């Protein structure tokens, strides 16, 4: 297997005084696993017909031509949930061709027709809220309450883009010539390839698909091998909402991820590629898509700084850090990855954060006492442990956690490190796990330099009650999104995306639908 192929396969997919914080922590709390055996035969859904084990091509649920399947497991229990069709290049081409044929008619539908179908899709998601949320917890592992929040967030994209479908306005541009009129219209770009990650198995689908359908585009979706069932259930609901055959196609794969991903980028029929995932894979896909100069939007890796200034409300900053760093056990692209705290409030912030983290309950997402679920697989566990060990070897202080939790599933204890040096791996790489790395700083100028010292720039956060500082720092951070005095920034109405090597293009908001539209200028002469 070549290095680029192996890469695509793997992904698809300064302190002067030390402080002793362990005294703030109740012993042996937050470390016990809580499991509840879930039904894997029927998934425990009210509507069992939402469970699909096949791919979708031109409106038909299909197996792999060679009969191959791949296993999907529950990361909290390591139990197999089911097996899904493992497609290859030939069927990927069929899916692209089906989307191309369907585009001829779907692109001619009125914006009101597309609005109405998207709203039906939205209401179906609402009606099946409990089942869809349960699926997310089963295959992704996040606590059920958090899964329900994702389902609400996911459906909001359908509602938003239903409205955007009827707002894709053009322009009339005044002409310098008396006999000419200038008109600008917007048209759907064509077939879109959509490739999504496992950390938000529902929302990453609707954020891309909602915009594509609203614009009049058709789509081929490659969901992640870790969490295909949520995607397949969503598309079953899209079919029920009246999306015509071929408009949405789903290619499920595991063994052929590299080949399928490349085909979805290089196939000349495809006119748009949308990818969310790691920066190395994003670069590879960008290279593939460049061969035919496709329009592309990429939401790649992050390394978000979270800054606490000495004039901040420390209690609010702690709550923001908890929400930002430990949401979905640290497995979000906009997670705080480096937490910079000004020296005069460092000890206060660190002790309060440690007290909160000590109260976490780690376990199966269906247990009502669980606050944080598993990591997606053991490779993720190994990466977090690597970052912890590296930081400690460089002088960081282990305050809490720092180890894998025993038992079934891929659990890692929520972890806090103090006195983390800037050259530690956790400061230079995205951890994607429950590791809070605290770094002390002295001045505003110093921390802005530290925060921007990374090749990526997706999100950044800071807490301050100085309005002048709020403006200065928000403008100085080299990121696509800034949270000031909040650790939560994601909404359907905002433009989601980054700068530098975190990608290009935007999703959500009024800008998201533009990614699926071509601008056409028409000159009316001889008037």
mmCIF file of N, CA and C in Angstrom, residues 66 113 139 216 235 291 328 334 350 370 429 441 478:
data_model
loop_
_atom_site.group_PDB
_atom_site.id
_atom_site.type_symbol
_atom_site.label_atom_id
_atom_site.label_comp_id
_atom_site.label_asym_id
_atom_site.label_seq_id
_atom_site.Cartn_x
_atom_site.Cartn_y
_atom_site.Cartn_z
ATOM 1 N N UNK A 66 -19.447 -7.965 -4.365
ATOM 2 C CA UNK A 66 -18.727 -9.180 -3.978
ATOM 3 C C UNK A 66 -19.239 -9.763 -2.663
ATOM 4 N N UNK A 113 -40.193 23.869 -3.956
ATOM 5 C CA UNK A 113 -40.296 22.410 -3.874
ATOM 6 C C UNK A 113 -39.190 21.845 -2.988
ATOM 7 N N UNK A 139 -23.376 3.726 18.257
ATOM 8 C CA UNK A 139 -22.201 3.538 17.398
ATOM 9 C C UNK A 139 -21.111 4.572 17.622
ATOM 10 N N UNK A 216 -30.043 22.654 -5.119
ATOM 11 C CA UNK A 216 -30.449 21.915 -6.308
ATOM 12 C C UNK A 216 -29.411 20.927 -6.783
ATOM 13 N N UNK A 235 -30.872 8.934 5.747
ATOM 14 C CA UNK A 235 -31.234 8.879 4.329
ATOM 15 C C UNK A 235 -32.528 8.097 4.126
ATOM 16 N N UNK A 291 -7.097 17.872 -9.976
ATOM 17 C CA UNK A 291 -6.906 17.393 -11.342
ATOM 18 C C UNK A 291 -7.986 17.851 -12.298
ATOM 19 N N UNK A 328 -18.192 15.692 24.257
ATOM 20 C CA UNK A 328 -17.932 14.450 23.536
ATOM 21 C C UNK A 328 -16.554 13.900 23.857
ATOM 22 N N UNK A 334 -13.368 21.582 17.251
ATOM 23 C CA UNK A 334 -13.251 22.913 17.848
ATOM 24 C C UNK A 334 -12.982 22.849 19.350
ATOM 25 N N UNK A 350 -7.007 26.581 37.758
ATOM 26 C CA UNK A 350 -6.612 25.174 37.709
ATOM 27 C C UNK A 350 -7.307 24.358 38.791
ATOM 28 N N UNK A 370 -23.822 8.766 33.594
ATOM 29 C CA UNK A 370 -22.646 9.003 32.756
ATOM 30 C C UNK A 370 -22.621 10.442 32.255
ATOM 31 N N UNK A 429 0.018 19.334 18.374
ATOM 32 C CA UNK A 429 -0.877 18.443 17.638
ATOM 33 C C UNK A 429 -2.270 18.471 18.257
ATOM 34 N N UNK A 441 0.811 32.014 31.218
ATOM 35 C CA UNK A 441 1.385 33.107 30.430
ATOM 36 C C UNK A 441 1.335 34.390 31.254
ATOM 37 N N UNK A 478 -5.555 34.039 14.782
ATOM 38 C CA UNK A 478 -5.551 33.559 13.389
ATOM 39 C C UNK A 478 -6.391 32.297 13.268
#
